[in-house]
Coordinates of C-alpha atoms in Angstrom, one line a residue:
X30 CA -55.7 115.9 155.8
X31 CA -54.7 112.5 156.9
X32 CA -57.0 108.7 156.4
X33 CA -57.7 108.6 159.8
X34 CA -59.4 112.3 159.8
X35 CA -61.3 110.8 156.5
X36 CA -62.5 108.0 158.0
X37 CA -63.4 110.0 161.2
X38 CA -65.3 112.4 159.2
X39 CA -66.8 110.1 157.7
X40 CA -68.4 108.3 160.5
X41 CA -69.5 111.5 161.9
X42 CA -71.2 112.0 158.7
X43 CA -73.1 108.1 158.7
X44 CA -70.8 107.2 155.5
X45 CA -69.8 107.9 152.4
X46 CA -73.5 107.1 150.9
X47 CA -74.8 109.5 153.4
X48 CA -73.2 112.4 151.7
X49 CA -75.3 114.5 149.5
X50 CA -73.1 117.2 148.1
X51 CA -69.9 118.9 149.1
X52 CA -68.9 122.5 148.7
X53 CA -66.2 124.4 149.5
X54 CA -66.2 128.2 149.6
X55 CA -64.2 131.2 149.6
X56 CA -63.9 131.4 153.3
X57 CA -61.9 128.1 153.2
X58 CA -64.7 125.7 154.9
X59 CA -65.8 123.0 153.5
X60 CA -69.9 121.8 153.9
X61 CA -71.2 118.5 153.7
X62 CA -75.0 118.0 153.2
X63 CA -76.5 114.5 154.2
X64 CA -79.3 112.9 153.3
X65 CA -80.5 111.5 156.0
X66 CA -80.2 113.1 159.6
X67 CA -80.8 110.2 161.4
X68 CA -77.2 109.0 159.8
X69 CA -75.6 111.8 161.6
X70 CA -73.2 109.9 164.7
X71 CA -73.3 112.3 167.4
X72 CA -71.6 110.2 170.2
X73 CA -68.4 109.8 168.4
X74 CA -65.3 111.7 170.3
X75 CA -64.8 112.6 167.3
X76 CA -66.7 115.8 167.0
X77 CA -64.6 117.9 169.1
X78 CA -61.2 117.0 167.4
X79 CA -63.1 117.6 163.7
X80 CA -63.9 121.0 165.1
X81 CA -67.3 120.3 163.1
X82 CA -69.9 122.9 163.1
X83 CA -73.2 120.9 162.8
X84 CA -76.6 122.8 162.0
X85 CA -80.0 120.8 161.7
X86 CA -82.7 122.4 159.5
X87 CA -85.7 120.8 159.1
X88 CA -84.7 117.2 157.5
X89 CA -81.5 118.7 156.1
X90 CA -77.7 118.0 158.2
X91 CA -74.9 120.2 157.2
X92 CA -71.3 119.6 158.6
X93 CA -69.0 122.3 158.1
X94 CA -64.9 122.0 159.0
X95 CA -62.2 124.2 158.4
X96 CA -60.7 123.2 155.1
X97 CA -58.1 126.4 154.5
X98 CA -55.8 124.6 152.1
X99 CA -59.3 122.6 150.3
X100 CA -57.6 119.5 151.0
X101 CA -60.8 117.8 153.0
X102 CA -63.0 118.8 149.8
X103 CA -60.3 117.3 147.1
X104 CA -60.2 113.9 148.5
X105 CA -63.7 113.5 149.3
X106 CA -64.2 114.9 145.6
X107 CA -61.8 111.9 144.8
X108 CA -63.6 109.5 146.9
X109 CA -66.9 110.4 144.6
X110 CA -68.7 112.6 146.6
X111 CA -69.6 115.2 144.4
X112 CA -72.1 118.4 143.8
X113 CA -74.6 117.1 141.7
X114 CA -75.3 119.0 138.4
X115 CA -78.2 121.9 139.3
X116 CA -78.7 120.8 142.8
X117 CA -78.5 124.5 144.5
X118 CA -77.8 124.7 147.8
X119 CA -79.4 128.0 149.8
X120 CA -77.6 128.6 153.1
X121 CA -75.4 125.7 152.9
X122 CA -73.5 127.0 155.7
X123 CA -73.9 128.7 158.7
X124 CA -71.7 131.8 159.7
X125 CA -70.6 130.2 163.5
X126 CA -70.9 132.7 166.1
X127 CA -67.1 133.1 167.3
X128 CA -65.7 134.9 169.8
X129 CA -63.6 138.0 169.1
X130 CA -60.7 136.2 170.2
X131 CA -61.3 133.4 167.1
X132 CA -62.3 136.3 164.8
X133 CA -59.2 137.7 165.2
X134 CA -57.3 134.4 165.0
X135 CA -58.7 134.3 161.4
X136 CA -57.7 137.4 160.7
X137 CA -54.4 136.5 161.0
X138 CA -54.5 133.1 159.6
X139 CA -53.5 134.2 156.3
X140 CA -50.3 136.3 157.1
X141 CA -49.0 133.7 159.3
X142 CA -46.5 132.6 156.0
X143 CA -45.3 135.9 155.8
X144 CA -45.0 136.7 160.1
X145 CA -43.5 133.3 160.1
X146 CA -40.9 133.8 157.0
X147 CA -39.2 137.2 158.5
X148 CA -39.7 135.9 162.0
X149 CA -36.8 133.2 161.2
X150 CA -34.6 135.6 159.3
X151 CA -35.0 138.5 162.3
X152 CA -33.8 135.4 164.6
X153 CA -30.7 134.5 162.3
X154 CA -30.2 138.3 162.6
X155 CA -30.7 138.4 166.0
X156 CA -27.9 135.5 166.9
X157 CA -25.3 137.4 164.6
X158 CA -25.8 140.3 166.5
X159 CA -25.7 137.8 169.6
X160 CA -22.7 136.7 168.6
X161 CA -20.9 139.7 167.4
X162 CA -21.6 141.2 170.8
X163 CA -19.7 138.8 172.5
X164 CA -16.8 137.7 170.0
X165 CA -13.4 138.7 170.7
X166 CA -13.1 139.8 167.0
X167 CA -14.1 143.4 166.3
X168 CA -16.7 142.3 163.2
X169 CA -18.7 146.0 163.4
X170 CA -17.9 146.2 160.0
X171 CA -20.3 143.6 159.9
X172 CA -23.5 144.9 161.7
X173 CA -22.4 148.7 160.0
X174 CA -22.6 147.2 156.5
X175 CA -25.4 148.1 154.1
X176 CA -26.5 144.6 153.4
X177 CA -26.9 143.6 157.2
X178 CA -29.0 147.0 157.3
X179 CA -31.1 145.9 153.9
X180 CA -31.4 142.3 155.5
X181 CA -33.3 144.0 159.1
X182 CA -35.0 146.0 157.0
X183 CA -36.6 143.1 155.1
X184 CA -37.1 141.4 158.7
X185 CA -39.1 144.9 160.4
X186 CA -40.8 145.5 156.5
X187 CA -44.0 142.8 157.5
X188 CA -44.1 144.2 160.8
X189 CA -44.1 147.9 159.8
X190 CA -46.9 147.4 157.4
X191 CA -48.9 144.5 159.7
X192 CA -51.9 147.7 160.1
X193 CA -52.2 147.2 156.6
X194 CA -52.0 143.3 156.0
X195 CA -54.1 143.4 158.8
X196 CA -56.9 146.0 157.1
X197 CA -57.1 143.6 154.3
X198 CA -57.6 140.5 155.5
X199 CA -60.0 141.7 157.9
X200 CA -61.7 143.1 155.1
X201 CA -61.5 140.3 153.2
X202 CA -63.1 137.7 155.5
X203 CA -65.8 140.2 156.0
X204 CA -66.1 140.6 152.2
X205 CA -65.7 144.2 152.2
X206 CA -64.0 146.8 150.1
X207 CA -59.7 145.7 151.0
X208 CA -58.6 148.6 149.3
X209 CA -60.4 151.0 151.8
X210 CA -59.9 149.1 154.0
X211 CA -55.4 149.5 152.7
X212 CA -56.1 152.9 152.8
X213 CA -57.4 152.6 156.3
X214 CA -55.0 150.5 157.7
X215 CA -52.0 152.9 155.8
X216 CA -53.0 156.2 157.8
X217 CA -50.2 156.2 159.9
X218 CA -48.1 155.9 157.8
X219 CA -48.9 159.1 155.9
X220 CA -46.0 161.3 156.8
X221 CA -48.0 164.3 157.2
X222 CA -50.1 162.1 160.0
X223 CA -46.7 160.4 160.9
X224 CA -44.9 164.2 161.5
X225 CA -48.4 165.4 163.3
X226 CA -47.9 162.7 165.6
X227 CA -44.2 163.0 166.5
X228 CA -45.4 164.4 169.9
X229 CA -43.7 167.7 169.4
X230 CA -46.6 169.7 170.2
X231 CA -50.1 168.7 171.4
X232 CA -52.6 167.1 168.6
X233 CA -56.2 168.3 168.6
X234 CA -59.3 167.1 165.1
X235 CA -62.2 169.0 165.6
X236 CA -61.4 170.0 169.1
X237 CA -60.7 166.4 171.1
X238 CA -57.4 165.4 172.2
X239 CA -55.3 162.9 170.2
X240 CA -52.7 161.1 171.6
X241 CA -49.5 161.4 170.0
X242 CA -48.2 157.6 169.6
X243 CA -49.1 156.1 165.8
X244 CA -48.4 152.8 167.3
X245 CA -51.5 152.7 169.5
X246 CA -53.7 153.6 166.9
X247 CA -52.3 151.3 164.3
X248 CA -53.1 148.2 167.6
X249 CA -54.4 145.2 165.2
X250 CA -57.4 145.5 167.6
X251 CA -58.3 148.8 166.6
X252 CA -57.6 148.0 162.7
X253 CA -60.0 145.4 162.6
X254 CA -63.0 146.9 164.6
X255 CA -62.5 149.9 162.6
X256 CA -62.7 147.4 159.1
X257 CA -65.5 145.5 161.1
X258 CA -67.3 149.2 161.5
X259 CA -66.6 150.4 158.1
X260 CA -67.6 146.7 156.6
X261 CA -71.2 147.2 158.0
X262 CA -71.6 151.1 157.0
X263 CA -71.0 149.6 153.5
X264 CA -73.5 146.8 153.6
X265 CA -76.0 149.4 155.0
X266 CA -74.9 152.6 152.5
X267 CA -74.9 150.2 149.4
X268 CA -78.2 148.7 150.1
X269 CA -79.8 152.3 150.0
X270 CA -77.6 154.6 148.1
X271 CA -79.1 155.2 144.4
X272 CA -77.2 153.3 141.5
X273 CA -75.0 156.8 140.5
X274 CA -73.2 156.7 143.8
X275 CA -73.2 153.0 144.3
X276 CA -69.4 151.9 145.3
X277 CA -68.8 155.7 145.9
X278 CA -71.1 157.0 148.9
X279 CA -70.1 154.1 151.4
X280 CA -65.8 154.6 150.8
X281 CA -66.9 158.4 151.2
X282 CA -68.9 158.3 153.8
X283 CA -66.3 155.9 155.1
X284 CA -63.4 158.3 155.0
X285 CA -65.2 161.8 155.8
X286 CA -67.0 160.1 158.8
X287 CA -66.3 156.7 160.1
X288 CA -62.3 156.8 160.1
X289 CA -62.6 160.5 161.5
X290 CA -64.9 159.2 164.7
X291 CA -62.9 156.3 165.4
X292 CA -59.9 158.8 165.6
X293 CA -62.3 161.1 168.1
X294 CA -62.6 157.7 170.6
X295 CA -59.8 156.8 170.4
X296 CA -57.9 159.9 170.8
X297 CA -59.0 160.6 174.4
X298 CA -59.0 157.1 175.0
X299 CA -55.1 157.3 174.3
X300 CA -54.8 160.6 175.9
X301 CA -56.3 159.4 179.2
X302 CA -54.0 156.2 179.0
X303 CA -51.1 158.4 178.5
X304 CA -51.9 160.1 181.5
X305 CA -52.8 157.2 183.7
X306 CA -50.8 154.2 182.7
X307 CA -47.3 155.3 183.7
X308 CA -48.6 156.5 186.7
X309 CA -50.2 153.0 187.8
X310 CA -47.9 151.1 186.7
X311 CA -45.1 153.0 189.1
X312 CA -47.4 153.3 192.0
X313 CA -48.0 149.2 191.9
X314 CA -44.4 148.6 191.7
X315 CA -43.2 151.0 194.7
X316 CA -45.9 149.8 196.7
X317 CA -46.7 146.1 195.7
X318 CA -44.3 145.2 193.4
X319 CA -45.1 141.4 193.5
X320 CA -49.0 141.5 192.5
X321 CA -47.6 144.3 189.9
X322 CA -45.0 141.6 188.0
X323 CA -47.7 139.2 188.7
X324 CA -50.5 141.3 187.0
X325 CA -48.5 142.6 184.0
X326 CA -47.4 138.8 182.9
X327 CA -51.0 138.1 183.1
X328 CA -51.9 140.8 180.8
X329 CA -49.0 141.8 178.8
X330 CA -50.2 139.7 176.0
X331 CA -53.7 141.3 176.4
X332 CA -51.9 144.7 176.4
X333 CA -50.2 144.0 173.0
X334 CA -53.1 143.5 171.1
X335 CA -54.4 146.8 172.2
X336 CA -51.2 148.6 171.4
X337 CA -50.8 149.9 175.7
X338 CA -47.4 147.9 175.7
X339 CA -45.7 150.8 173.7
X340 CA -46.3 152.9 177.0
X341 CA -44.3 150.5 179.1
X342 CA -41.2 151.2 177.1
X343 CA -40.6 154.9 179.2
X344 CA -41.1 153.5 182.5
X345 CA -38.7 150.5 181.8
X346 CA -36.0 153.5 180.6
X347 CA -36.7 155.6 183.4
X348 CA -36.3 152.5 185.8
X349 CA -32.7 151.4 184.1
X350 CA -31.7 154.9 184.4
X351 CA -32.5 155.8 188.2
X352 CA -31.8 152.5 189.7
X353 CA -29.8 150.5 187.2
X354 CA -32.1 147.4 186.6
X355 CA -35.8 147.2 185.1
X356 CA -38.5 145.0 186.8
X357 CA -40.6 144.8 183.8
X358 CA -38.7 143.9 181.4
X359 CA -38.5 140.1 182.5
X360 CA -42.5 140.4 182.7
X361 CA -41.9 140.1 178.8
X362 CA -40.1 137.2 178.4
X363 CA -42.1 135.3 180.6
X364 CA -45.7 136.2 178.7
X365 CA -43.7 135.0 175.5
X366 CA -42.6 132.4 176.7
X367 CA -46.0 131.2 178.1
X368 CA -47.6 131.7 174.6
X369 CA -45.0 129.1 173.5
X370 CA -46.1 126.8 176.3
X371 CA -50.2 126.8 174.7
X372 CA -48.7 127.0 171.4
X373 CA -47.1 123.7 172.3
X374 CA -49.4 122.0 173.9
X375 CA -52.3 123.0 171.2
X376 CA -50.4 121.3 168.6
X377 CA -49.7 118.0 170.3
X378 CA -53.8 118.3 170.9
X379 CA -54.5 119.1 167.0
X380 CA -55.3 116.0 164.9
X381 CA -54.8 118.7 161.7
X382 CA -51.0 118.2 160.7
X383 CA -51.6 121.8 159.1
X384 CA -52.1 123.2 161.8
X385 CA -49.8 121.2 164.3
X386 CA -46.9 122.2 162.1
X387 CA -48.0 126.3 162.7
X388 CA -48.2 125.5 166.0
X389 CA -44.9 124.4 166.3
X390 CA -43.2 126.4 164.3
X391 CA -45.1 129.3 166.5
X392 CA -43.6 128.2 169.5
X393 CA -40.3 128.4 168.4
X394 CA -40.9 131.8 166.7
X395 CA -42.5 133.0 170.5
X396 CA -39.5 131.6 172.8
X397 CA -36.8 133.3 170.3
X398 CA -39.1 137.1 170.7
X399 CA -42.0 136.9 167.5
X400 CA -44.9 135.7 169.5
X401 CA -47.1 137.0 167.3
X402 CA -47.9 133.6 165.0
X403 CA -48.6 131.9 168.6
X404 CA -50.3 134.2 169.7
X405 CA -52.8 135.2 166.8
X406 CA -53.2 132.3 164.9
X407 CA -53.1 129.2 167.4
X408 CA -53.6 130.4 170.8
X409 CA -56.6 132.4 170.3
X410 CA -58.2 130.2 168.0
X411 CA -59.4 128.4 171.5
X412 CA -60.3 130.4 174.6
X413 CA -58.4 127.4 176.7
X414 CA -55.3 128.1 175.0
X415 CA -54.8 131.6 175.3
X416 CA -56.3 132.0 178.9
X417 CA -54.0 129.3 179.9
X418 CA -51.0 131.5 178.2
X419 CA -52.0 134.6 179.9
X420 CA -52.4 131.9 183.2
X421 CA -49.1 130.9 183.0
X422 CA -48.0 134.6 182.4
X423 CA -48.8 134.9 185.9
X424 CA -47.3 132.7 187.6
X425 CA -44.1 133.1 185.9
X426 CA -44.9 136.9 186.7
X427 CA -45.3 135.7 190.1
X428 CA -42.2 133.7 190.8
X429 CA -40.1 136.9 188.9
X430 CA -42.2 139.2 192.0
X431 CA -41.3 137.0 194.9
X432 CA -37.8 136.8 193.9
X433 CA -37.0 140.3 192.6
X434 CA -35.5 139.1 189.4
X435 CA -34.3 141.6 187.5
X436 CA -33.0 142.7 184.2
X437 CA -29.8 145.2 184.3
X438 CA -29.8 146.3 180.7
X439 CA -32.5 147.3 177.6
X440 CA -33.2 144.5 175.3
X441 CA -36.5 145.0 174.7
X442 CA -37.5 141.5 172.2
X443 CA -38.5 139.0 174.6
X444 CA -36.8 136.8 173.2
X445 CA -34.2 133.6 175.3
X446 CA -31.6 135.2 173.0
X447 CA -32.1 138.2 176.0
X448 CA -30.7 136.1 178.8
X449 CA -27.5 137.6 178.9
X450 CA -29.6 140.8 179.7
X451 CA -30.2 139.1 183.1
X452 CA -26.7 138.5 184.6
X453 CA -26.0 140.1 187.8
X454 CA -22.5 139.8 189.3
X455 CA -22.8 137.7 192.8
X456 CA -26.5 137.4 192.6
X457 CA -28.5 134.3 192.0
X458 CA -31.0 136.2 189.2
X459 CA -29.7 134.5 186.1
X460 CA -30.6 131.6 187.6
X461 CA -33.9 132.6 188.9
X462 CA -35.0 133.8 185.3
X463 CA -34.4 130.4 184.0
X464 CA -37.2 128.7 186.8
X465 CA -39.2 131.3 186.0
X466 CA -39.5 131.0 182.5
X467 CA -39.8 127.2 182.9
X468 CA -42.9 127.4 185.3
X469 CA -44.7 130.0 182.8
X470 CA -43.7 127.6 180.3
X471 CA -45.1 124.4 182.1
X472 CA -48.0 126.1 183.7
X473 CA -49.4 127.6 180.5
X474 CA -49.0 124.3 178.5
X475 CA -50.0 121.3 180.9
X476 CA -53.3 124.0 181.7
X477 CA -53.8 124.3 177.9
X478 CA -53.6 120.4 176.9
X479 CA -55.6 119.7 180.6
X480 CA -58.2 122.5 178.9
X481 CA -59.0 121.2 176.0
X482 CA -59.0 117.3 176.4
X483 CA -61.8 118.4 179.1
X484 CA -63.4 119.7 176.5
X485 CA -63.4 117.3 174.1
X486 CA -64.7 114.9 176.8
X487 CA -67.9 117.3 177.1
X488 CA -68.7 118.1 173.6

C-alpha cells in the first residue's frame, strides 16, 4: 500500500476527518465508514483503480477495498483513524455480488505462495532435465538418483493435493466446516476409490454410471460447487437441527447425501463426455481442422478448470502414433502463453504493488508451463482479463490452424521449455510456433490493458 493509494483513498473518502471508523475483517477487506455522505468524491478516476465497493444506506457511506495483507487498515490506523471504543457497527460491509469467475479467483488467492513456490522449483527441474536431454555427457545417473526423484516429488506434492487446498479455502471464505470440507476434497485420493477408479472394469453407486477418471472429479470447479453446496446444507441443517446433533447432523447429512448426489451428476456427466469428447474432437480435426485449433485455444483454459483437458491426452497419443505429429498439443502452449499475456498486462494496469508483483511472477510461471497462479488468481479476478486470454487463445489457435504447425513428439507441460518438441527437419514449423505464440501473446495482453483502461474510463 503505497502514499499515493493513501492519498487517493483518501480523497475518495472526502478526508481523513471524514472517516468514522475503520475495520478490517477476516475476509481480508477493510471498511471505512464516513460521516458525512455528501464528502464522498465520486468523480475521481480513482474509484476504479481502488477497486472500492461503495454502499449508501440511509445517511451512512461505507467504502470497502481489498486489504489481504491489512496493510490499508495499519496505516490509516497510524494516520489516527481509529474504531471508536463501543461504537458497533451492524452490517459494516456488504458481501459484493461476484461473478463465479472472481469467486474462484479468491479461492485461490491464498495458495498462490505455495502454487508459486513449487512452480519455480518444477521449472529449475524442468531445465535440468532440458539440459540433460541434450548434453553430450551421459548424466542419467542424475535424473535416476533418489534425490532428483524426492525433489519432483516435492514439485507434483501441491498439485496432487490442490482438491484438497482447494476444499479448504473454499470452505473457508464461505465460513464453513474446512475439515469436511478436507475430507471432501481428499476422496480421490482414498485408495479404495483411487483402485475403483482405475478404469479396469465399469463403475456403477446406486445404479448410475461413473466415469472412471479421478482427475475429472477432483476439477477445482467441481470441488468448490460441491464446498459451495455442502456450505449452505450446513447453514440450513444447523439452523434447525436440535442442540444434541448440532455440528453432527449437517457433516452427516453432508457425507451420506450431498457428496453421494454430486457423484450421481457428475458420473453421467463424465460418462457421456467420455463417450462424446474424443469423438468431436477427431471429427473437427479431419474435417475442419483450422476452426478446431482455433476453438480448442479459445477454450482449453475453460476446459481445465472443468477437468475435460485430461481427455485430450488419448487423442494427442493416438495422433503421435498413427501419423507421427499431434495438432493439439501446440493448442496448449498457445492458451498458456495467452494467460501470460493478461497476466502481464493486468499488472502493469494494477496500482496494488501486491498484486503487480503476483501478476508478474504469474506470467513467468504461465510461459515456463504452471499457468495456474495466472490463471486463478489474476486473470479471473477481472472478466476483461481472462476473456481476453481465452481471446488471444484463439487467435494463436488460429494462426497454428492456418499453418498446420505441428508438434512431432509428447511433451505434454505447455511450457517454452517444449519448443524443441516442435522441430521438423526441412519444414518451416519451428518458426511458425514462435509467431504464433507471439500473436496469442500480444493479442491477449494489448486486449486485456485496452479492456480495462475502458473500464476505468466508465466507472
Amino acid at each position: 500500500m503505497n502514499d499515493s493509494r493513501i492519498e487517493q483513498l483518501l480523497n475518495l473518502a472526502g478526508g481523513q476527518e471524514n472517516i468514522r471508523l475503520v475495520q478490517h475483517d477476516d475476509v481480508n477487506t477493510t471498511t471505512l465508514t464516513l460521516l458525512n455522505r455528501k464528502g464522498l468524491n465520486l468523480s475521481l478516476p480513482v474509484v476504479s483503480n481502488l477497486d472500492a465497493d461503495i454502499r449508501i444506506t440511509g445517511d451512512q457511506c461505507y467504502i470497502t477495498l481489498e486489504d489481504e495483507f491489512s496493510q490499508l487498515y495499519h496505516m490509516l490506523q497510524v494516520m489516527g483513524v481509529r474504531k471508536a471504543e463501543g461504537d458497533a457497527l451492524p452490517e459494516t460491509r456488504r458481501t459484493r455480488k461476484k461473478s463465479l469467475l472472481y469467486f474462484i479467483s479468491d479461492v485461490f488467492r491464498p495458495l498462490m505462495p505455495a502454487i508459486l513456490g513449487v512452480a519455480v522449483l518444477k521449472i529449475v527441474l524442468a531445465i535440468i532435465t532440458l539440459f540433460n536431454v541434450y548434453s553430450s555427457t551421459d548424466s542419467s545417473s542424475l535424473m535416476d538418483s533418489q534425490t532428483f526423484l524426492i525433489f519432483k516429488s516435492i514439485g507434483d506434492n501441491v498439485y496432487y493435493l490442490l482438491p484438497i487446498l482447494v476444499a479448504v479455502s473454499t470452505a473457508y471464505r464461505l465460513k464453513s466446516n474446512v475439515y469436511v470440507a478436507a475430507a471432501i476434497g481428499g476422496l480421490m485420493f482414498y485408495p479404495q476409490m483411487t483402485a475403483l477408479l482405475s478404469g479396469e472394469e465399469d463403475v456403477h453407486f446406486m445404479g448410475v454410471p461413473i466415469v472412471s477418471q479421478a482427475l475429472f472429479f477432483s476439477a477445482s470447479i467441481w470441488v468448490i460447487l460441491t464446498i459451495y453446496a455442502a456450505s449452505y446444507l450446513e447453514r440450513v441443517v444447523e439452523r434447525i437441527s436440535p442442540r444434541a446433533f448440532k455440528g453432527i447432523l449437517a457433516p452427516l447429512l453432508t457425507f451420506l447425501i450431498l457428496v453421494p448426489l454430486v457423484l450421481m451428476i457428475l458420473g453421467p456427466l463424465g460418462t457421456w463426455i467420455d463417450q462424446q469428447l474424443p469423438d468431436v474432437v477427431d471429427s473437427l480435426l479431419n474435417d475442419v481442422p483450422i476452426v478446431a485449433i482455433m476453438l480448442l485455444g479459445a477454450v482449453y483454459s475453460l476446459m481445465m478448470i472443468a477437468g475435460l483437458h485430461y481427455w485430450l491426452v488419448p487423442v494427442m497419443i493416438n495422433e503421435l502414433m498413427v501419423n507421427g505429429f499431434s495438432l493439439i498439443i501446440p493448442v496448449m502452449l498457445v492458451a498458456f502463453v495467452a494467460q501470460a499475456g493478461a497476466s502481464l498486462a493486468t499488472g502493469l494496469r494494477s496500482n496494488q504493488r501486491e498484486f503487480r508483483k503476483l501478476a508478474f511472477w504469474a506470467t513467468g510461471t504461465a510461459l515456463l508451463g504452471t499457468p495456474e497462479p495466472a490463471m486463478y488468481a489474476v486473470n479471473m479476478r477481472k472478466r476483461a482479463s481472462f476473456y481476453s486470454a481465452l481471446l488471444g487463445g484463439a487467435a494463436g489457435g488460429l494462426y497454428f490452424g492456418l499453418l498446420s504447425v505441428k508438434a512431432v513428439a509428447l511433451g505434454g507441460s505447455g511450457s517454452l521449455l517444449d519448443i524443441p518438441l516442435f522441430m521438423e527437419a526441412g519444414s518451416l514449423n519451428l518458426l511458425h510456433v514462435c509467431v504464433g505464440l507471439v500473436i496469442s501473446f500480444c493479442v491477449s495482453g494489448v486486449f486485456t490493458y485496452w479492456m480495462i483502461g475502458k473500464e476505468r474510463k466508465h466507472a
